[in-house]
Short mmCIF file of C-alpha atoms in Angstrom, two decimals:
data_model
loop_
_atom_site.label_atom_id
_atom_site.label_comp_id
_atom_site.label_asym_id
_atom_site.label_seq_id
_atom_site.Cartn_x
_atom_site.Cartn_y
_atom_site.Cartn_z
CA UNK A 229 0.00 0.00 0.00
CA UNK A 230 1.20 3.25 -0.51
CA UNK A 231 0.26 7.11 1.07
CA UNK A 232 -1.61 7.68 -1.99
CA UNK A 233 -4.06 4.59 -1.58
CA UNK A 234 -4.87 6.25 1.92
CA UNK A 235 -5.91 9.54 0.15
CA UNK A 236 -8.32 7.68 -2.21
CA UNK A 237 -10.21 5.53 0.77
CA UNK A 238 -10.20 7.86 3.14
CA UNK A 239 -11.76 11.31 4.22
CA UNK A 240 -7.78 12.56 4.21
CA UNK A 241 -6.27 15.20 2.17
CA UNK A 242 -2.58 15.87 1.23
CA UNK A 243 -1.42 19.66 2.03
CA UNK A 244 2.18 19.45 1.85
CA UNK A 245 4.63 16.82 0.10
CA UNK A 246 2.06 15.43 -2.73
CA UNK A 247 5.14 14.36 -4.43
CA UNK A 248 6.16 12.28 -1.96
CA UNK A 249 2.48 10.10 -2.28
CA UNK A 250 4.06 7.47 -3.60
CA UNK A 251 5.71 6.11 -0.58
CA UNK A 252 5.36 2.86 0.84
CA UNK A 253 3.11 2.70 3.97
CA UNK A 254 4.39 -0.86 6.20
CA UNK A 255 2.24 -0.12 8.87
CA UNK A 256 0.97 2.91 11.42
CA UNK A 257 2.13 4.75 14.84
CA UNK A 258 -0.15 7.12 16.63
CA UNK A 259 1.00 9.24 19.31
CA UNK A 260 1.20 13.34 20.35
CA UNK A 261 5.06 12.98 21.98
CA UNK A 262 7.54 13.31 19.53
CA UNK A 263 10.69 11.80 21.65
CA UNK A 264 8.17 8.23 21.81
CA UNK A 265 7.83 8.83 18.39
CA UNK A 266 11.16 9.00 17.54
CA UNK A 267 12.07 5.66 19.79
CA UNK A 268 9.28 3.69 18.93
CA UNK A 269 7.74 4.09 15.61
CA UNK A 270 9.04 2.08 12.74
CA UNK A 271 10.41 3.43 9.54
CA UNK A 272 7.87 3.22 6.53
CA UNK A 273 5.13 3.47 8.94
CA UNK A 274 2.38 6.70 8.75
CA UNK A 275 2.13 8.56 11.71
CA UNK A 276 -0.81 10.28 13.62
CA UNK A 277 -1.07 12.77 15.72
CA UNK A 278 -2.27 15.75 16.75
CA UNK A 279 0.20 17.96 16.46
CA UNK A 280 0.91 20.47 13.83
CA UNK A 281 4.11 22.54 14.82
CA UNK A 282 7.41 22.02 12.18
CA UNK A 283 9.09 19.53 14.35
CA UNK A 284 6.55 16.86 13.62
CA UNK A 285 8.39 16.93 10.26
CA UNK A 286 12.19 16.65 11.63
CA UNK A 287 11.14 13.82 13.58
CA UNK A 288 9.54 12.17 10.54
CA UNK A 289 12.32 12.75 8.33
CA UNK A 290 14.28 11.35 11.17
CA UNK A 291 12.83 8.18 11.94
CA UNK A 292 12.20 7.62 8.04
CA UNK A 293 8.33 7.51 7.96
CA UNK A 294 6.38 7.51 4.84
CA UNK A 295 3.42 9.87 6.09
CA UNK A 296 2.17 12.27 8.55
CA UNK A 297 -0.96 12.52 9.61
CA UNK A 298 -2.83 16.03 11.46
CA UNK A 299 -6.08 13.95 12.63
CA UNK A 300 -9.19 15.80 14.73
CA UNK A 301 -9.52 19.01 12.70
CA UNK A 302 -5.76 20.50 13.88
CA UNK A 303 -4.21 22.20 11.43
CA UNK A 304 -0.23 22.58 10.70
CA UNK A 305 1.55 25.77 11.06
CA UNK A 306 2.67 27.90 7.45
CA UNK A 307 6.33 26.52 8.96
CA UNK A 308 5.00 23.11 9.21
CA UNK A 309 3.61 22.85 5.61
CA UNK A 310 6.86 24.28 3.94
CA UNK A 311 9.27 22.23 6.44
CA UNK A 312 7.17 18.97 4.79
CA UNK A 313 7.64 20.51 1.07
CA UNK A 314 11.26 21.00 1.70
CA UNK A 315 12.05 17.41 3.60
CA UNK A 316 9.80 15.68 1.26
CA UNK A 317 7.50 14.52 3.43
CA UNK A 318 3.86 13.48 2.64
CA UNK A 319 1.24 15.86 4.64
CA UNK A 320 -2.39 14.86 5.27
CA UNK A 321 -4.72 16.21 7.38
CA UNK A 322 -8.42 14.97 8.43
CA UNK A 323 -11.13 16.23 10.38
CA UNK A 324 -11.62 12.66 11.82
CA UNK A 325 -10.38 12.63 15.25
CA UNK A 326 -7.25 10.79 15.98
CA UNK A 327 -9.06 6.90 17.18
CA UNK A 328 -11.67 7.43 14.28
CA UNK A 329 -8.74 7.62 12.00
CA UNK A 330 -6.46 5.08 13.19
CA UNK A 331 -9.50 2.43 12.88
CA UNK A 332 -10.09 3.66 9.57
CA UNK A 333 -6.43 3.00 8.88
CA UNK A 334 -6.44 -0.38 10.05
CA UNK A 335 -9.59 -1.59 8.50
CA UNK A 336 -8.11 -0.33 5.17
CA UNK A 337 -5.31 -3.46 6.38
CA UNK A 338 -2.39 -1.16 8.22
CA UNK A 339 -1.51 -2.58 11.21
CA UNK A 340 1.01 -1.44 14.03
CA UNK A 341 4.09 -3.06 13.83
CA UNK B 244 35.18 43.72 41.24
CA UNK B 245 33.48 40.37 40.65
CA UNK B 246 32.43 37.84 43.44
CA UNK B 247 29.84 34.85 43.91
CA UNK B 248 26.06 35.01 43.97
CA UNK B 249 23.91 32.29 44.20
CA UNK B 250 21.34 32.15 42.13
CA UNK B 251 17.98 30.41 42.31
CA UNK B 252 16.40 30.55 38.60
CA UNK B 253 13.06 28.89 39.09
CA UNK B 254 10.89 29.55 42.13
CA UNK B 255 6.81 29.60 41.88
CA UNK B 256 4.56 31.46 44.38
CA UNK B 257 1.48 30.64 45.56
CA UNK B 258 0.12 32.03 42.26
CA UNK B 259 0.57 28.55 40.60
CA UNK B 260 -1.99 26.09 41.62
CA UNK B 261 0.10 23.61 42.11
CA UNK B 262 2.32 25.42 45.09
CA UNK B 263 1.63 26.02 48.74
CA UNK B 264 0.18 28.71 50.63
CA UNK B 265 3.46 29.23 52.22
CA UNK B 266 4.95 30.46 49.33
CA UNK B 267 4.29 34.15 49.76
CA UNK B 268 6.71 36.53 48.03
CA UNK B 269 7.74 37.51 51.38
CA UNK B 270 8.17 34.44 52.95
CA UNK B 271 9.99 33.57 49.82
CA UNK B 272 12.62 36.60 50.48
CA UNK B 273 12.54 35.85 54.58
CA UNK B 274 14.00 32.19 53.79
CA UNK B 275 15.99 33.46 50.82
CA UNK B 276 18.12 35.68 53.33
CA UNK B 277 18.62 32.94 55.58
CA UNK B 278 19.48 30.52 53.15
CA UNK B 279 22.15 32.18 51.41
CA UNK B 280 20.73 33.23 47.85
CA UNK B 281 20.99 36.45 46.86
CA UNK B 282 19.01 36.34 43.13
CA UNK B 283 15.60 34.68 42.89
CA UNK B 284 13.30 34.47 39.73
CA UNK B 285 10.39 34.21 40.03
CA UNK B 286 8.19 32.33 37.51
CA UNK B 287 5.17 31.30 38.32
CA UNK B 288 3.12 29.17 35.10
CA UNK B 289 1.96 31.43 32.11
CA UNK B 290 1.29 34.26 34.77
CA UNK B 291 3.54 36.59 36.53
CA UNK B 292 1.01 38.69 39.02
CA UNK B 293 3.40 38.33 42.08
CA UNK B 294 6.68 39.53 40.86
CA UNK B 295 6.18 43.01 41.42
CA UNK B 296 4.99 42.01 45.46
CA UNK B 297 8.17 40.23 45.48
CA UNK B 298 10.44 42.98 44.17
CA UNK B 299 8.68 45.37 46.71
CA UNK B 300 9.27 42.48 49.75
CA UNK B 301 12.96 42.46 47.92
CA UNK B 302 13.26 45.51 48.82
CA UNK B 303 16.37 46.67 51.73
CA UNK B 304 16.62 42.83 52.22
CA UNK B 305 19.59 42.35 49.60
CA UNK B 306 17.90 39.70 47.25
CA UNK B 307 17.53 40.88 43.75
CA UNK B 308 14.24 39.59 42.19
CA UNK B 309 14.39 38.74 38.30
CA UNK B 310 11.07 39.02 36.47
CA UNK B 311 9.93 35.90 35.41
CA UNK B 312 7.39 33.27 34.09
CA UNK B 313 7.49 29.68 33.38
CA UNK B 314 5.11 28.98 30.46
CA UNK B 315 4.33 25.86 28.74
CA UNK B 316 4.64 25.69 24.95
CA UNK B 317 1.87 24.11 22.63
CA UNK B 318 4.22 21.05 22.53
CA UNK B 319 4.08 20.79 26.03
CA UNK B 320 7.38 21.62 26.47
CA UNK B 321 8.04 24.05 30.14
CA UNK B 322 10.80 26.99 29.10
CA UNK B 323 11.79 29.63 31.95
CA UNK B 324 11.67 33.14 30.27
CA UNK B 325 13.01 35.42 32.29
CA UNK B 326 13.43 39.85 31.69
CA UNK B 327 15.49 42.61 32.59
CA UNK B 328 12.58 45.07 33.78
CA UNK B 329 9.13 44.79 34.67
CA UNK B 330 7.71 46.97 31.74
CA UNK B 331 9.53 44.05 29.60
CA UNK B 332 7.83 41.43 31.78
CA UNK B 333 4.32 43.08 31.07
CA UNK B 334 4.52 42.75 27.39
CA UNK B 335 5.47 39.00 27.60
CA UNK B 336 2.21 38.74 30.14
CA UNK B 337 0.49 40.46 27.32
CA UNK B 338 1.41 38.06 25.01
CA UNK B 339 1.07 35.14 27.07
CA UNK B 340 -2.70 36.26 28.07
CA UNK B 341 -3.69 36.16 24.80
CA UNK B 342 -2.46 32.72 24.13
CA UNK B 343 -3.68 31.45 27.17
CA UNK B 344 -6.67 28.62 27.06
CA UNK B 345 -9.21 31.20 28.45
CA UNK B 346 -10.83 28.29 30.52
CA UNK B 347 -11.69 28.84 33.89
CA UNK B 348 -9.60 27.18 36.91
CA UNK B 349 -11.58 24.07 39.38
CA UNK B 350 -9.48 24.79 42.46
CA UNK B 351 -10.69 21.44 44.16
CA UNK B 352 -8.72 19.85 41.37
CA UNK B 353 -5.78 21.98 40.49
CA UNK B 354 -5.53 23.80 43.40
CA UNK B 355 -6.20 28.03 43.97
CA UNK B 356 -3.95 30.97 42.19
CA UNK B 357 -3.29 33.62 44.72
CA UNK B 358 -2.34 37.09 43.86
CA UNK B 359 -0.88 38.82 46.91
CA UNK B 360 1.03 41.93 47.66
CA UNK B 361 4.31 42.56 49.45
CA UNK B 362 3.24 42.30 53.13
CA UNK B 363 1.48 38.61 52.19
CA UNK B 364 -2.28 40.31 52.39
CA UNK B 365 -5.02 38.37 49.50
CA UNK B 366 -5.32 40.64 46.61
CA UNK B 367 -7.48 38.61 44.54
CA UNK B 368 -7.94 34.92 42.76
CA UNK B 369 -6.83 34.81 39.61
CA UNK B 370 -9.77 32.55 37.98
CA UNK B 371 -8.20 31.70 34.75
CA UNK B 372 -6.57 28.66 34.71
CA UNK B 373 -3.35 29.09 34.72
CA UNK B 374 -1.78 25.46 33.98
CA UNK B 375 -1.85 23.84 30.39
CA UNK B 376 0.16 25.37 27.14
CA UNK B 377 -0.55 28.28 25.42
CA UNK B 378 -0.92 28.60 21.35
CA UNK B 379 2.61 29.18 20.65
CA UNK B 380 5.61 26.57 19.99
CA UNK B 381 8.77 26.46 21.37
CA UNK B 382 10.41 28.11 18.92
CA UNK B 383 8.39 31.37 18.12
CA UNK B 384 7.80 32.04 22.10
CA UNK B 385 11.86 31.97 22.48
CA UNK B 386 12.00 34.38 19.29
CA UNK B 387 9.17 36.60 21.31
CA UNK B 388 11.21 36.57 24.29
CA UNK B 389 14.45 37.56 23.19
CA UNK B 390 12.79 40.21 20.85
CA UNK B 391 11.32 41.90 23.82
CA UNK B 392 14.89 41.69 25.97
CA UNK B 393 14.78 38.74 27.63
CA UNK B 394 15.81 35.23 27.82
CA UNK B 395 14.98 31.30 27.60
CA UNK B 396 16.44 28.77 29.64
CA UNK B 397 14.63 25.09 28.87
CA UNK B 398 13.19 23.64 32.16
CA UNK B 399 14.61 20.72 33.87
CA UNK B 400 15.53 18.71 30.95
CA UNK B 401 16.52 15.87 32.65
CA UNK B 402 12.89 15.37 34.08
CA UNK B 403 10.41 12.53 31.79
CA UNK B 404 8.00 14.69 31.75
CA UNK B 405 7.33 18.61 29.88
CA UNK B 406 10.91 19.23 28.91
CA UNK B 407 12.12 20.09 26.02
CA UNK B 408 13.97 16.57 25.28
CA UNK B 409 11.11 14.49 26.71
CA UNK B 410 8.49 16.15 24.46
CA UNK B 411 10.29 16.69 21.31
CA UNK B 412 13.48 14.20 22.05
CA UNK B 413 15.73 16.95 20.91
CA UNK B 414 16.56 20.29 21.23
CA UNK B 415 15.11 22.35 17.17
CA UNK B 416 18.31 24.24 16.19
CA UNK B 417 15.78 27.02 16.09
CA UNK B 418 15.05 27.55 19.46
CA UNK B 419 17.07 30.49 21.08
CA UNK B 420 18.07 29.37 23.72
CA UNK B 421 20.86 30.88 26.67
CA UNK B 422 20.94 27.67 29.06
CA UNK B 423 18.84 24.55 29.84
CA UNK B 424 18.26 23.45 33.45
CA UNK B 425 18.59 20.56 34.99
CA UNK B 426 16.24 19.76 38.39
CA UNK B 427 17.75 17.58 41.34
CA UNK B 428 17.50 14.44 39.58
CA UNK B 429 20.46 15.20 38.01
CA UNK B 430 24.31 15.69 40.34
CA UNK B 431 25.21 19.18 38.72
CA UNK B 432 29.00 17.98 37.67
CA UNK B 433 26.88 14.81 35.41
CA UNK B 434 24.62 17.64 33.71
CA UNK B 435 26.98 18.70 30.85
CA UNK B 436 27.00 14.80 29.66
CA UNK B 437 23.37 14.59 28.91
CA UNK B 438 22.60 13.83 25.51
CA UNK B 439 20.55 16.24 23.39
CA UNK B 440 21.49 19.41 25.19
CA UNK B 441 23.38 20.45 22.01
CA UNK B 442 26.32 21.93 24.24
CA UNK B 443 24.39 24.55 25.90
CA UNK B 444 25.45 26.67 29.35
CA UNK B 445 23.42 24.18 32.33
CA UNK B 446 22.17 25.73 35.08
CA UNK B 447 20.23 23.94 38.60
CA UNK B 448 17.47 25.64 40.37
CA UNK B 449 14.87 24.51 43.15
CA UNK B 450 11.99 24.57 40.58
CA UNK B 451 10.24 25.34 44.58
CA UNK B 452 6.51 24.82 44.69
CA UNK B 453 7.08 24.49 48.81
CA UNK B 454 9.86 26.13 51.32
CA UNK B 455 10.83 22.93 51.41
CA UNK B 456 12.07 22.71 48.30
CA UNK B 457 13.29 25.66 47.90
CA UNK B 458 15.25 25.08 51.54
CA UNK B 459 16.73 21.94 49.73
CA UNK B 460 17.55 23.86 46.34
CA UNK B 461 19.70 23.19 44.02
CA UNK B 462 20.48 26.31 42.90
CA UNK B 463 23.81 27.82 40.65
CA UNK B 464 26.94 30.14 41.66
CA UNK B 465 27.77 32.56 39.23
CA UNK B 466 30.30 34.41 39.18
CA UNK B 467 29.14 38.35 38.98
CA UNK B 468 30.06 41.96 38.55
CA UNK B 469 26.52 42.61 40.21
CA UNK B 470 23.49 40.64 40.41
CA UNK B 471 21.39 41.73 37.15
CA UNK B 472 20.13 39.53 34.69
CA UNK B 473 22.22 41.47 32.00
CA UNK B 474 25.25 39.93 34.19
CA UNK B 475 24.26 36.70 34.50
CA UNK B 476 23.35 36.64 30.68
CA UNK B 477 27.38 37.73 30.04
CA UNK B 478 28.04 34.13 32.62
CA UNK B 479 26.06 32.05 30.24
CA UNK B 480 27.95 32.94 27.57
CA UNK B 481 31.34 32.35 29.27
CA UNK B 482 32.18 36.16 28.34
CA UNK B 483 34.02 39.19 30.18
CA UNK B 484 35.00 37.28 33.13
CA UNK B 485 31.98 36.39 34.58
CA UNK B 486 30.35 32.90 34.25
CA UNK B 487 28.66 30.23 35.96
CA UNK B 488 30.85 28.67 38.86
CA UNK B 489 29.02 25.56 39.66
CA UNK B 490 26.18 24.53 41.73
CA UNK B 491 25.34 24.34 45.22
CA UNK B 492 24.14 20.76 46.11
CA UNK B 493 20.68 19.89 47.51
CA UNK B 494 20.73 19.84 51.36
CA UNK B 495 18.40 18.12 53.59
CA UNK B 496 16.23 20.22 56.34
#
């Protein structure tokens, strides 16, 4: 599966980073505290959280993820969308909240790994 | 001529729900003088109503009171901002306010916010809840800070819980920062090693929410032309003789 097979089943849209849609998703991490994130999540996997400062970007560059993303109506910061354009990193954002999404996620068949 | 003051860079008043009673700007100065520490800032959470009590109880008792607040980022994240002056202090308040969550404090839960004046009489309650992060990262409020004069020092980094490296697991290279601090978790000659704190200037301070704490410190020497945050800001960066000395361990009461 890849980030852009999320976009077309699910109420998510892409804000920042479209070209980097075509990455491989190999499962999903959901959490709000970056340092967890950054010791726990796997590479490849999409990420959800709440958050929508720039650093959610350095830490997903960091820890190699495929996709970020902003669920329960938060939106990312200006610094936040162009930090994602300039890493390459795929942006989505959904007004879903955070455990509406993840269950979403894993009936589509991404699982946490 | 330069010579030592201790320094305590983090002290919170009874303004912050979560501290005693006890800790009245006056009492505050009382103990200071007894214990030793001649510089106190005072930063109570995303409010600062009793600094100017506590420079006014301050006064003729030979403790310098630095204007201060402790706020809490949107990522959670507790940074010590601390100003020259107290016009400087009441622009960040003004900024802080507005970024505040507006919602109104339960003090059965959280605890009450006094505002007092010098000679420990109730001025009011302040009824907006003062605990929880305002909308502003990291970043932009250290930008804020050091545009109106002042600076940032990253709370207690070594603690698991709102600091800087336990909320974001590193330190952005856009955060202006002049020092992080490290609570009494950490023995102050062990502080320098900690990884992720980028090679910054480490300072200890009580972090006090009781006189007991603030009895049992830790707290930093510096070493001082006089005791003005301008001075202390000079120590940080290692520059014109002064700088930070080392700290003065916890004791026990």
């Amino acid at each position: 599966m890849t980030v852009h097979d999320i976009l077309s089943a699910l109420p998510v849209k892409c804000v920042a980073g479209k070209e980097a849609s075509g990455a491989i998703v190999l499962g999903g991490y959901a959490s709000d505290l970056l340092s967890n994130v950054m010791g726990q999540a796997k590479a490849g996997s999409v990420w959800v959280t709440m958050q929508g400062h720039k650093n959610i970007v350095a830490v997903a560059s960091l820890a190699g993820l495929s996709a970020i993303v902003i669920a329960g109506g938060s939106k990312p910061d200006a610094d936040t969308l162009a930090k994602a354009e300039s890493e390459n990193i795929a942006l989505l954002i959904t007004d879903l909240p955070v455990f509406e999404f993840v269950g979403q996620l894993y009936a589509l068949g991404v699982k946490g790994r | 001529m330069s010579r030592l003051f201790t320094a305590d860079l983090h002290v919170h008043t009874l303004l912050s729900p979560c501290a005693a009673v006890e800790m009245t700007p006056r009492h505050i100065v009382r103990r200071a003088v007894e214990f030793g520490i001649d510089i106190i800032a005072i930063t109570d959470h995303n409010a600062c109503d009793n600094v100017a009590a506590a420079i006014e109880a301050a006064t003729g008792a030979g403790i310098v009171i630095i204007p201060g607040m402790e706020v809490e980022t949107k990522e959670e994240t507790h940074v010590l901002t601390l100003f020259e002056t107290l016009p400087q202090l009441a622009a960040w308040e003004a900024y802080v306010a507005a970024r505040r969550s507006g919602r109104k404090n339960d003090e059965k839960k959280f605890g009450a916010q006094f505002i007092v004046d010098a000679e420990d009489n109730l001025v009011a309650v302040k009824e907006e809840m003062l605990l929880g992060a305002i909308d502003a990262d990291v970043a932009e409020v250290a930008r804020t800070v050091a545009a109106i004069g002042g600076i940032t020092i990253a709370s207690h980094v070594d603690r698991p819980s709102y600091s800087i490296l336990s909320q974001l697991g590193f330190i952005p290279p856009d955060v202006e920062l002049a020092a992080v601090e490290v609570s009494r978790l950490t023995p102050y000659r062990e502080a320098s090693r900690l990884p992720g704190i980028s090679g910054l200037p480490v300072i200890t301070s009580s972090d006090a929410h009781t006189m007991d704490d603030f009895a049992c410190g830790p707290r930093t020497e510096f070493l001082l032309e006089r005791p003005t945050l301008s001075e202390i800001r000079l120590a940080l960066a290692n520059n014109q003789n002064r700088r930070i000395v080392g700290a003065i361990k916890s004791r026990t009461t």
